[in-house]
Short mmCIF file of C-alpha atoms and ligand atoms in Angstrom, two decimals:
data_model
loop_
_atom_site.label_atom_id
_atom_site.label_comp_id
_atom_site.label_asym_id
_atom_site.label_seq_id
_atom_site.Cartn_x
_atom_site.Cartn_y
_atom_site.Cartn_z
CA MET B 1410 17.56 -18.69 -15.96
CA ARG B 1411 15.41 -18.53 -12.78
CA LEU B 1412 16.57 -18.04 -9.88
CA THR B 1413 14.61 -19.60 -6.58
CA GLY B 1414 12.92 -16.70 -4.21
CA SER B 1415 15.59 -15.83 -1.48
CA THR B 1416 19.24 -15.24 -1.80
CA PRO B 1417 21.31 -16.30 1.00
CA ASP B 1418 22.09 -12.13 2.09
CA ARG B 1419 18.19 -10.99 0.94
CA PRO B 1420 15.84 -13.52 2.84
CA LEU B 1421 12.39 -13.68 1.55
CA PRO B 1422 10.05 -12.02 4.41
CA SER B 1423 7.19 -14.41 6.01
CA GLY B 1424 3.48 -13.68 7.32
CA GLU B 1425 5.55 -12.94 10.58
CA ASP B 1426 7.92 -10.72 9.96
CA ILE B 1427 5.44 -8.26 8.41
CA PHE B 1428 3.39 -8.91 11.59
CA ALA B 1429 5.90 -8.32 13.93
CA THR B 1430 7.08 -4.62 12.25
CA VAL B 1431 3.19 -4.03 11.97
CA ALA B 1432 2.94 -4.98 16.41
CA GLU B 1433 5.92 -2.63 16.41
CA LEU B 1434 3.93 0.10 14.84
CA TYR B 1435 1.02 -0.53 16.15
CA PRO B 1436 1.82 1.91 19.79
CA ILE B 1437 2.49 4.53 18.16
CA CYS B 1438 0.14 7.76 18.75
CA ARG B 1439 1.03 9.21 15.17
CA SER B 1440 -0.84 12.31 13.50
CA ILE B 1441 -0.21 14.30 10.28
CA THR B 1442 2.74 15.60 12.36
CA GLY B 1443 4.58 15.34 15.40
CA ASP B 1444 7.08 12.99 16.68
CA GLY B 1445 5.09 9.89 15.89
CA VAL B 1446 5.75 10.24 12.52
CA ARG B 1447 9.41 10.46 12.85
CA ARG B 1448 9.35 6.79 15.88
CA THR B 1449 7.34 5.69 13.03
CA LEU B 1450 10.01 6.17 10.35
CA ASP B 1451 13.05 5.06 13.03
CA ILE B 1452 11.09 1.70 12.74
CA ILE B 1453 10.84 1.51 8.76
CA GLY B 1454 14.24 2.90 8.62
CA ARG B 1455 15.62 -0.50 10.35
CA LEU B 1456 14.92 -1.92 7.15
CA ILE B 1457 15.68 0.02 4.47
CA ASP B 1458 17.66 3.43 4.36
CA VAL B 1459 14.40 5.78 4.14
CA GLU B 1460 14.60 9.36 3.20
CA ARG B 1461 13.44 12.22 5.14
CA HIS B 1462 11.81 14.84 4.13
CA GLU B 1463 11.32 17.55 6.81
CA VAL B 1464 8.42 20.26 5.64
CA PRO B 1465 7.67 23.33 7.56
CA THR B 1466 4.41 24.36 9.00
CA GLY B 1467 3.18 27.40 6.86
CA THR B 1468 4.66 25.89 3.61
CA ARG B 1469 1.89 26.55 0.77
CA LEU B 1470 0.97 23.24 -1.03
CA PHE B 1471 -1.30 23.94 -3.66
CA ASP B 1472 -4.47 24.77 -1.63
CA TRP B 1473 -3.17 23.68 1.03
CA ILE B 1474 -0.99 25.11 3.88
CA VAL B 1475 1.17 23.03 5.73
CA PRO B 1476 -0.60 23.39 10.04
CA ASP B 1477 1.18 24.01 13.13
CA GLU B 1478 3.04 20.08 14.41
CA TRP B 1479 0.68 18.13 17.17
CA ASN B 1480 2.77 16.27 19.99
CA ILE B 1481 1.02 15.00 23.10
CA ARG B 1482 2.56 13.88 26.40
CA GLU B 1483 -0.51 12.94 28.20
CA ALA B 1484 -3.96 13.74 28.04
CA HIS B 1485 -6.43 12.24 30.53
CA VAL B 1486 -10.28 12.96 32.51
CA THR B 1487 -10.90 12.27 35.81
CA CYS B 1488 -14.41 12.37 38.20
CA VAL B 1489 -13.95 14.58 40.38
CA SER B 1490 -15.83 12.89 43.51
CA SER B 1491 -14.62 9.71 43.28
CA GLY B 1492 -11.06 10.41 41.82
CA GLU B 1493 -11.32 8.26 38.95
CA ARG B 1494 -9.53 8.55 35.73
CA VAL B 1495 -12.21 7.51 33.24
CA ILE B 1496 -10.46 8.29 30.69
CA ASP B 1497 -6.77 8.25 29.88
CA PHE B 1498 -5.04 8.66 26.38
CA ALA B 1499 -1.81 6.39 27.92
CA ARG B 1500 -4.52 3.45 28.15
CA SER B 1501 -5.39 3.93 24.75
CA ASN B 1502 -3.94 6.61 21.80
CA LEU B 1503 -7.38 6.55 20.32
CA HIS B 1504 -9.20 8.26 23.50
CA LEU B 1505 -7.29 11.83 22.66
CA LEU B 1506 -9.43 13.43 19.14
CA GLY B 1507 -6.20 13.62 17.31
CA TYR B 1508 -4.97 16.67 17.12
CA SER B 1509 -6.81 18.23 20.68
CA VAL B 1510 -5.18 21.77 21.82
CA GLN B 1511 -3.90 21.58 25.28
CA VAL B 1512 -6.34 22.09 28.16
CA ARG B 1513 -7.19 22.20 31.39
CA ALA B 1514 -10.60 22.61 32.78
CA ARG B 1515 -13.06 21.38 35.53
CA LEU B 1516 -16.54 20.86 33.84
CA PRO B 1517 -19.96 19.35 34.45
CA LEU B 1518 -20.73 15.86 32.83
CA ALA B 1519 -22.96 18.18 30.01
CA ALA B 1520 -20.79 20.44 29.56
CA LEU B 1521 -17.91 18.08 28.82
CA LYS B 1522 -20.32 15.70 26.89
CA GLU B 1523 -19.93 18.48 24.29
CA HIS B 1524 -16.41 17.15 24.01
CA LEU B 1525 -16.94 13.45 23.61
CA PHE B 1526 -16.98 11.14 20.66
CA SER B 1527 -18.50 7.51 20.80
CA ASP B 1528 -20.29 5.46 18.23
CA PRO B 1529 -23.43 3.67 19.40
CA ALA B 1530 -23.36 1.54 16.54
CA HIS B 1531 -20.44 -0.51 18.45
CA PRO B 1532 -21.08 0.46 21.69
CA ASP B 1533 -18.05 -1.96 22.68
CA ALA B 1534 -15.22 0.53 20.52
CA THR B 1535 -13.81 3.55 20.87
CA PRO B 1536 -13.93 5.69 17.38
CA TYR B 1537 -11.00 7.31 16.00
CA ARG B 1538 -11.50 10.88 15.53
CA THR B 1539 -9.28 14.24 13.99
CA SER B 1540 -9.80 17.50 13.99
CA TYR B 1541 -6.30 18.64 11.81
CA TYR B 1542 -7.87 22.09 10.41
CA ARG B 1543 -10.16 23.17 13.13
CA GLU B 1544 -8.93 24.26 16.81
CA ALA B 1545 -10.58 21.71 19.26
CA TRP B 1546 -10.25 19.16 22.00
CA GLY B 1547 -12.23 16.09 22.80
CA PHE B 1548 -11.76 12.97 24.34
CA CYS B 1549 -13.20 9.79 22.16
CA LEU B 1550 -14.81 6.06 24.36
CA PRO B 1551 -16.95 3.68 23.67
CA HIS B 1552 -20.58 4.13 24.14
CA ARG B 1553 -21.21 1.78 26.71
CA ALA B 1554 -19.18 3.49 28.36
CA LEU B 1555 -19.72 7.48 28.02
CA LEU B 1556 -23.82 6.46 28.86
CA ALA B 1557 -21.75 4.75 32.40
CA LEU B 1558 -20.81 8.32 33.46
CA PRO B 1559 -22.35 9.47 36.43
CA GLU B 1560 -23.39 13.33 36.54
CA GLY B 1561 -21.08 15.34 38.55
CA GLU B 1562 -17.19 17.55 37.58
CA TYR B 1563 -14.42 16.10 35.84
CA ASP B 1564 -10.83 17.64 35.71
CA VAL B 1565 -9.89 17.31 32.01
CA VAL B 1566 -6.22 17.11 30.94
CA VAL B 1567 -4.65 17.48 27.80
CA ASP B 1568 -0.92 18.40 27.71
CA SER B 1569 -0.30 19.05 24.29
CA THR B 1570 1.84 21.52 21.94
CA LEU B 1571 0.86 22.48 18.24
CA ALA B 1572 3.04 25.43 17.15
CA PRO B 1573 5.44 26.13 14.54
CA GLY B 1574 7.15 23.00 13.47
CA SER B 1575 6.98 20.47 10.33
CA LEU B 1576 5.08 17.43 8.03
CA THR B 1577 7.46 14.85 8.48
CA TYR B 1578 7.19 11.86 5.83
CA GLY B 1579 9.85 9.19 4.57
CA GLU B 1580 10.98 8.91 0.92
CA TYR B 1581 12.54 5.27 -0.39
CA LEU B 1582 13.89 4.79 -3.90
CA HIS B 1583 14.99 1.01 -5.54
CA ARG B 1584 17.03 2.21 -8.34
CA GLY B 1585 15.93 -0.37 -11.51
CA SER B 1586 17.78 -0.05 -15.05
CA GLY B 1587 15.47 2.80 -15.96
CA GLU B 1588 13.92 5.95 -14.64
CA ALA B 1589 10.30 4.98 -15.31
CA GLU B 1590 8.96 4.79 -11.94
CA VAL B 1591 6.60 2.53 -9.61
CA LEU B 1592 5.25 4.63 -6.89
CA LEU B 1593 4.45 2.44 -3.45
CA SER B 1594 2.41 4.37 -1.23
CA ALA B 1595 1.21 3.68 2.29
CA HIS B 1596 -0.28 6.64 4.72
CA ILE B 1597 1.42 6.84 8.25
CA CYS B 1598 -0.76 9.21 10.09
CA HIS B 1599 -2.84 6.92 11.97
CA PRO B 1600 -2.14 6.61 15.68
CA SER B 1601 -3.08 2.61 16.94
CA LEU B 1602 -4.86 1.49 13.94
CA ALA B 1603 -3.16 -2.32 12.99
CA ASN B 1604 -5.24 -2.85 9.73
CA ASP B 1605 -4.69 1.34 8.73
CA ASN B 1606 -2.55 1.34 8.22
CA CYS B 1607 0.34 0.05 10.43
CA SER B 1608 -0.10 -3.50 8.05
CA GLY B 1609 0.54 -1.18 4.41
CA LEU B 1610 3.66 0.69 6.09
CA ALA B 1611 5.35 -2.84 7.27
CA LEU B 1612 3.85 -4.45 3.79
CA LEU B 1613 5.90 -1.46 1.78
CA ALA B 1614 8.84 -1.51 4.20
CA HIS B 1615 9.48 -4.82 3.62
CA PHE B 1616 9.29 -5.39 0.65
CA ALA B 1617 11.08 -2.12 -0.52
CA ALA B 1618 13.81 -4.71 1.76
CA THR B 1619 13.29 -7.68 -0.70
CA LEU B 1620 14.42 -5.44 -3.69
CA ARG B 1621 17.14 -3.80 -2.70
CA GLY B 1622 19.91 -5.48 -4.16
CA ARG B 1623 18.35 -7.55 -7.04
CA ARG B 1624 18.17 -5.58 -10.47
CA THR B 1625 14.71 -4.11 -11.77
CA ARG B 1626 13.30 -2.50 -14.81
CA TYR B 1627 11.50 -0.60 -13.46
CA SER B 1628 12.40 1.62 -9.89
CA TYR B 1629 10.39 1.53 -7.36
CA ARG B 1630 9.94 4.53 -5.49
CA PHE B 1631 8.17 4.43 -1.57
CA LEU B 1632 6.67 6.59 0.27
CA PHE B 1633 5.35 7.00 3.49
CA ALA B 1634 3.72 10.39 4.15
CA PRO B 1635 0.86 11.72 6.37
CA GLY B 1636 -2.53 11.28 4.28
CA THR B 1637 -3.88 14.02 2.08
CA ILE B 1638 -1.27 17.09 3.47
CA GLY B 1639 1.95 14.86 2.89
CA ALA B 1640 0.67 13.34 -0.70
CA LEU B 1641 0.51 16.88 -1.93
CA ALA B 1642 3.65 17.67 -0.12
CA TRP B 1643 5.52 14.66 -1.77
CA LEU B 1644 3.65 16.04 -5.04
CA SER B 1645 4.31 19.32 -4.77
CA ALA B 1646 7.60 18.56 -4.19
CA ASN B 1647 8.17 16.06 -7.47
CA GLU B 1648 5.76 18.10 -9.73
CA PRO B 1649 8.36 18.36 -12.46
CA ARG B 1650 9.07 14.73 -12.38
CA LEU B 1651 5.92 13.22 -11.86
CA GLY B 1652 5.88 11.74 -15.96
CA ARG B 1653 8.36 8.86 -14.47
CA ILE B 1654 5.61 7.94 -12.60
CA ARG B 1655 4.18 5.20 -14.83
CA HIS B 1656 2.47 2.74 -12.47
CA GLY B 1657 1.44 2.69 -8.94
CA LEU B 1658 -0.45 1.40 -6.22
CA VAL B 1659 -2.00 2.85 -2.63
CA VAL B 1660 -1.91 0.38 0.16
CA SER B 1661 -3.79 0.33 2.52
CA CYS B 1662 -5.62 -2.24 5.23
CA VAL B 1663 -3.96 -5.38 3.19
CA GLY B 1664 -3.63 -7.41 7.26
CA ASP B 1665 -7.29 -8.72 7.08
CA GLY B 1666 -8.58 -11.90 5.97
CA GLY B 1667 -11.44 -9.64 3.25
CA GLY B 1668 -10.81 -9.00 -0.45
CA PRO B 1669 -9.05 -8.60 -1.87
CA VAL B 1670 -9.75 -5.46 -3.48
CA TYR B 1671 -8.69 -3.20 -6.01
CA LYS B 1672 -10.12 0.66 -7.17
CA LYS B 1673 -9.30 1.13 -10.01
CA SER B 1674 -6.93 4.21 -11.62
CA ARG B 1675 -9.25 7.53 -12.47
CA ARG B 1676 -8.33 7.13 -15.95
CA GLY B 1677 -9.49 3.16 -15.51
CA ASP B 1678 -8.02 1.91 -18.46
CA ALA B 1679 -4.06 2.12 -17.35
CA MET B 1680 -1.77 -0.95 -17.36
CA ILE B 1681 -1.81 -1.12 -12.84
CA ASP B 1682 -5.41 -1.79 -13.71
CA ARG B 1683 -5.10 -4.45 -16.14
CA VAL B 1684 -2.51 -6.02 -14.03
CA MET B 1685 -4.53 -6.10 -10.97
CA ARG B 1686 -7.58 -7.08 -12.78
CA HIS B 1687 -5.66 -9.86 -13.86
CA VAL B 1688 -4.37 -10.19 -10.52
CA LEU B 1689 -7.39 -10.46 -8.36
CA ALA B 1690 -9.63 -12.82 -10.82
CA ALA B 1691 -7.24 -15.65 -9.74
CA ALA B 1692 -8.01 -14.49 -6.17
CA GLY B 1693 -10.48 -16.08 -4.84
CA PRO B 1694 -14.86 -15.66 -5.38
CA ASP B 1695 -14.20 -12.05 -2.90
CA ALA B 1696 -12.00 -10.77 -5.00
CA GLU B 1697 -13.41 -7.14 -6.23
CA VAL B 1698 -11.86 -4.87 -8.44
CA MET B 1699 -13.64 -1.36 -8.31
CA ASP B 1700 -14.37 1.22 -10.46
CA PHE B 1701 -12.50 4.52 -9.60
CA PHE B 1702 -14.23 7.11 -7.09
CA PRO B 1703 -12.64 10.01 -5.81
CA TYR B 1704 -12.56 9.06 -1.99
CA GLY B 1705 -10.88 6.62 0.18
CA TYR B 1706 -6.82 7.38 0.84
CA ASP B 1707 -3.97 9.23 -1.35
CA GLU B 1708 -5.13 8.43 -4.51
CA ARG B 1709 -7.50 10.92 -4.41
CA GLN B 1710 -4.38 13.23 -4.77
CA PHE B 1711 -2.44 11.53 -6.84
CA CYS B 1712 -5.60 10.91 -9.42
CA SER B 1713 -7.17 14.37 -8.72
CA PRO B 1714 -7.30 16.05 -12.61
CA GLY B 1715 -3.82 17.73 -12.39
CA PHE B 1716 -2.15 14.95 -12.43
CA ASP B 1717 -4.17 11.64 -13.49
CA LEU B 1718 -1.07 9.73 -12.10
CA PRO B 1719 -1.98 5.64 -13.11
CA VAL B 1720 -2.24 4.76 -9.63
CA GLY B 1721 -5.13 2.80 -7.84
CA LEU B 1722 -5.69 1.33 -4.12
CA PHE B 1723 -4.96 -2.04 -3.59
CA GLN B 1724 -7.21 -3.44 -0.11
CA ARG B 1725 -8.07 -6.53 1.34
CA SER B 1726 -11.16 -5.52 2.72
CA LEU B 1727 -12.50 -2.01 1.38
CA PHE B 1728 -12.07 1.03 3.66
CA GLY B 1729 -15.04 1.43 5.57
CA ARG B 1730 -16.97 -1.73 5.10
CA PHE B 1731 -15.21 -4.15 7.63
CA PRO B 1732 -17.02 -3.66 10.81
CA GLU B 1733 -13.09 -2.59 12.81
CA TYR B 1734 -12.96 0.25 10.12
CA HIS B 1735 -11.84 3.45 12.72
CA SER B 1736 -12.26 1.97 15.77
CA SER B 1737 -10.12 0.15 18.91
CA ALA B 1738 -11.38 -2.93 16.98
CA ASP B 1739 -8.43 -2.42 14.26
CA ASP B 1740 -6.08 -4.41 16.27
CA LEU B 1741 -3.68 -6.53 16.46
CA ASP B 1742 -6.46 -9.51 16.72
CA LEU B 1743 -7.46 -7.86 13.54
CA VAL B 1744 -4.21 -8.66 11.25
CA ARG B 1745 -2.80 -11.93 10.49
CA PRO B 1746 0.63 -13.03 9.62
CA GLU B 1747 -1.25 -15.27 7.15
CA HIS B 1748 -3.14 -12.13 5.76
CA LEU B 1749 -0.19 -9.78 5.18
CA ALA B 1750 1.71 -12.87 3.65
CA ARG B 1751 -1.07 -13.73 0.93
CA SER B 1752 -1.47 -9.50 0.48
CA TYR B 1753 2.32 -9.26 0.24
CA ALA B 1754 2.26 -12.06 -2.67
CA LEU B 1755 -0.72 -10.74 -4.91
CA LEU B 1756 1.55 -7.66 -4.73
CA ALA B 1757 4.29 -9.48 -6.23
CA GLU B 1758 2.75 -11.18 -8.53
CA ALA B 1759 1.45 -7.83 -9.52
CA VAL B 1760 4.99 -6.45 -9.90
CA ASP B 1761 6.10 -9.43 -11.16
CA ILE B 1762 3.73 -8.73 -14.25
CA LEU B 1763 4.86 -5.17 -14.72
CA GLU B 1764 8.74 -6.36 -14.63
CA ARG B 1765 8.16 -9.44 -17.12
CA ASP B 1766 5.61 -8.31 -19.58
CA ARG B 1767 6.63 -7.18 -22.72
CA ARG B 1768 6.07 -7.74 -26.51
CA PRO B 1769 7.87 -10.67 -28.14
CA LEU B 1770 8.39 -11.07 -31.99
CA ASN B 1771 7.84 -14.94 -33.42
CA LEU B 1772 11.04 -15.45 -35.76
CA PHE B 1773 9.21 -18.10 -37.76
CA PRO B 1774 5.91 -16.69 -38.39
CA LYS B 1775 4.92 -18.44 -41.86
CA GLY B 1776 3.28 -21.85 -40.50
CA GLU B 1777 3.72 -23.30 -37.04
CA PRO B 1778 7.12 -23.91 -36.03
CA GLN B 1779 7.64 -28.14 -35.10
CA LEU B 1780 7.85 -28.43 -31.71
CA GLY B 1781 7.98 -32.03 -31.18
CA ARG B 1782 11.24 -31.81 -33.07
CA ARG B 1783 12.71 -29.31 -30.89
CA GLY B 1784 11.03 -30.79 -27.41
CA LEU B 1785 9.17 -28.46 -27.29
CA TYR B 1786 5.59 -30.29 -27.61
CA ALA B 1787 4.93 -32.72 -24.53
CA PRO B 1788 3.04 -35.73 -25.42
CA THR B 1789 -0.11 -35.74 -23.54
CA GLY B 1790 -0.17 -38.48 -21.82
CA GLY B 1791 1.51 -38.42 -18.31
CA ASP B 1792 2.08 -35.06 -17.13
CA PRO B 1793 -0.94 -33.75 -16.40
CA GLU B 1794 0.55 -29.73 -16.95
CA ALA B 1795 1.56 -30.35 -20.92
CA PRO B 1796 -1.82 -29.64 -22.01
CA ALA B 1797 -1.92 -26.36 -21.39
CA ARG B 1798 2.17 -25.61 -20.96
CA ASN B 1799 1.73 -26.85 -25.21
CA MET B 1800 -1.62 -24.81 -25.50
CA ALA B 1801 0.69 -21.39 -23.47
CA ARG B 1802 3.48 -22.20 -25.96
CA LEU B 1803 0.91 -21.88 -29.30
CA TRP B 1804 -1.16 -19.08 -27.84
CA VAL B 1805 2.76 -16.95 -27.79
CA LEU B 1806 3.45 -17.98 -30.64
CA ASN B 1807 0.57 -17.42 -32.65
CA LEU B 1808 0.26 -13.60 -31.37
CA ALA B 1809 3.92 -12.63 -30.78
CA ASP B 1810 3.43 -10.63 -33.87
CA GLY B 1811 5.18 -7.45 -31.81
CA ARG B 1812 1.87 -5.99 -31.29
CA HIS B 1813 0.26 -8.09 -28.67
CA SER B 1814 1.91 -7.84 -24.77
CA LEU B 1815 2.63 -10.94 -22.80
CA LEU B 1816 -0.45 -9.69 -20.53
CA ASP B 1817 -2.33 -9.40 -24.42
CA MET B 1818 -2.07 -13.27 -24.91
CA ALA B 1819 -2.59 -14.17 -21.13
CA GLU B 1820 -5.92 -12.05 -21.26
CA ARG B 1821 -6.88 -13.60 -24.96
CA ALA B 1822 -6.17 -16.65 -24.31
CA GLY B 1823 -7.84 -17.07 -20.51
CA MET B 1824 -4.92 -18.08 -19.22
CA ARG B 1825 -2.21 -16.91 -16.40
CA PHE B 1826 0.25 -14.50 -17.27
CA THR B 1827 3.13 -16.67 -15.13
CA GLU B 1828 2.15 -19.85 -17.90
CA ILE B 1829 2.00 -17.56 -20.78
CA ALA B 1830 5.43 -15.46 -19.43
CA ASP B 1831 7.17 -19.03 -19.00
CA ALA B 1832 5.72 -20.73 -22.06
CA ALA B 1833 7.66 -16.86 -23.50
CA GLU B 1834 11.04 -17.81 -21.63
CA THR B 1835 11.19 -21.31 -23.06
CA LEU B 1836 10.63 -20.57 -27.16
CA ALA B 1837 12.98 -17.14 -26.43
CA ARG B 1838 15.31 -20.27 -24.97
CA ALA B 1839 14.99 -22.26 -28.28
CA GLY B 1840 15.19 -19.42 -30.68
CA LEU B 1841 11.71 -19.44 -31.99
CA ILE B 1842 11.32 -15.93 -30.73
CA ASP B 1843 12.73 -12.50 -29.82
CA ASP B 1844 11.09 -11.27 -26.12
CA GLN B 1845 13.89 -8.51 -26.40
CA ALA B 1846 12.32 -6.98 -29.13
CA SER B 1847 10.36 -4.43 -26.96
CA SER B 1848 8.91 -4.18 -23.68
CA SER B 1849 5.20 -3.19 -23.32
CA ALA B 1850 6.37 -0.84 -20.77
CA ARG B 1851 8.08 0.68 -22.88
CA GLU B 1852 11.16 0.68 -21.05
CA GLY B 1853 14.43 0.13 -22.49
CA GLN B 1854 15.99 -3.27 -23.05
CA PRO B 1855 15.18 -6.31 -20.41
CA ARG B 1856 18.70 -7.54 -20.18
CA SER B 1857 18.18 -10.90 -19.20
CA ARG B 1858 14.52 -13.04 -18.27
CA SER B 1859 13.45 -13.13 -15.01
CA ASP B 1860 16.49 -13.72 -12.87
CA ILE B 1861 14.47 -12.49 -9.83
CA ILE B 1862 12.19 -13.39 -7.86
CA ILE B 1863 10.21 -11.28 -5.14
CA GLY B 1864 7.71 -13.88 -3.31
CA SER B 1865 6.74 -14.72 0.49
CA LYS B 1866 7.65 -17.48 1.63
CA GLY B 1867 5.37 -20.13 1.55
CA GLN B 1868 2.47 -18.13 -0.38
CA GLY B 1869 3.74 -18.71 -4.12
CA ILE B 1870 6.40 -17.01 -5.54
CA ALA B 1871 6.61 -14.50 -8.06
CA SER B 1872 9.14 -13.56 -10.84
CA VAL B 1873 10.59 -10.29 -11.57
CA GLY B 1874 12.45 -10.39 -14.81
CA SER B 1875 15.26 -7.73 -14.48
CA SER B 1876 16.66 -5.61 -17.44
ZN1 ZN T 2341 -8.44 5.79 7.82
#
């Protein structure tokens, strides 16, 4: 039986709901460590019961070491002659080079300029820069503003703390009927950048909240961790259990109107790669599936040769390819509720395929079973969808030999997975196929057919089979 998406106690999030979370996360000054990450997890923690991990400074994580914890109180540059505060962290946290060490100094403009960063290619935007693993201080500003700084002396204040503490990351597990897991990960280390990655954090938090109370075949593990070092902390803590991760997506930059883009896992032929290729095939002319390359977000760590997890990267615009990327132009105007809703729907569709895919068995394989007698072969007059529905049933019956999964059938038939999966449900109800025989993921036997829906209001609905 198919339920509608929302349940009275678990309404589906709208694009506006997700956007509201993006807007709440946006002003916080985050970095790879520090209170900004904790405050971000506080906000996510209002949606889901996120578990926090604190990894002490100095902890070795493979070839990396957790650095000192960084916290910032104030930072500004003041022109001595005019008394004007020409750069101020209080106006935008992007103005400060991330991980800047404490400094109080008076400098001439020429010396100050060695600590100023701008982007001549985007002269009106403040670029986002960090110096995590090399002690430094600096300020970022629009190139036009840098050129306008008058000669003279400047007072510089960076009131930061860089001291032993810990690295913080958040984790949330939605338990399915089996131990096999889907990893969904978003980086939590960027300051005021809305698309990269307040959008990913908000999307996954709302998706996790929607799963709560719903039965799924897979368990869903959500990771909110600082880029690179946070992913390594999680991998290090979970190395013996990584075999449970059967599919995964890194999610970032999902609030703009570009793409969608999917970057394949290192394996290139993982189930998640096929699923995303199928989802994006119907996602419009700008949808793009790319081969793996060892640059980007934490798929770099998950797909390093020592782990080689089946994890791909899901984005709208590819990082680095949209002009607002890593600058103050990546703000709350770039991210729109309708784009967030569409990204949510695409993610839900992928999860829907993971949950519903299975290898059914035709119980009447000798000749075609007589569909008309069972009311399963619709006359082709009248209902415009009847021919496609008939074809989907014929494909399922023909390929339900126990070797083909529903996704195999959809690809072979050139049809959408949903059409094939719906046909299989109908045929199973009529007793013509056994769709409980196996699942393509071999993750235990589904108990009932799709009774879970995770869609987004007004953006189509994806159903999720339970087991
Ligand atoms: Zn980034």
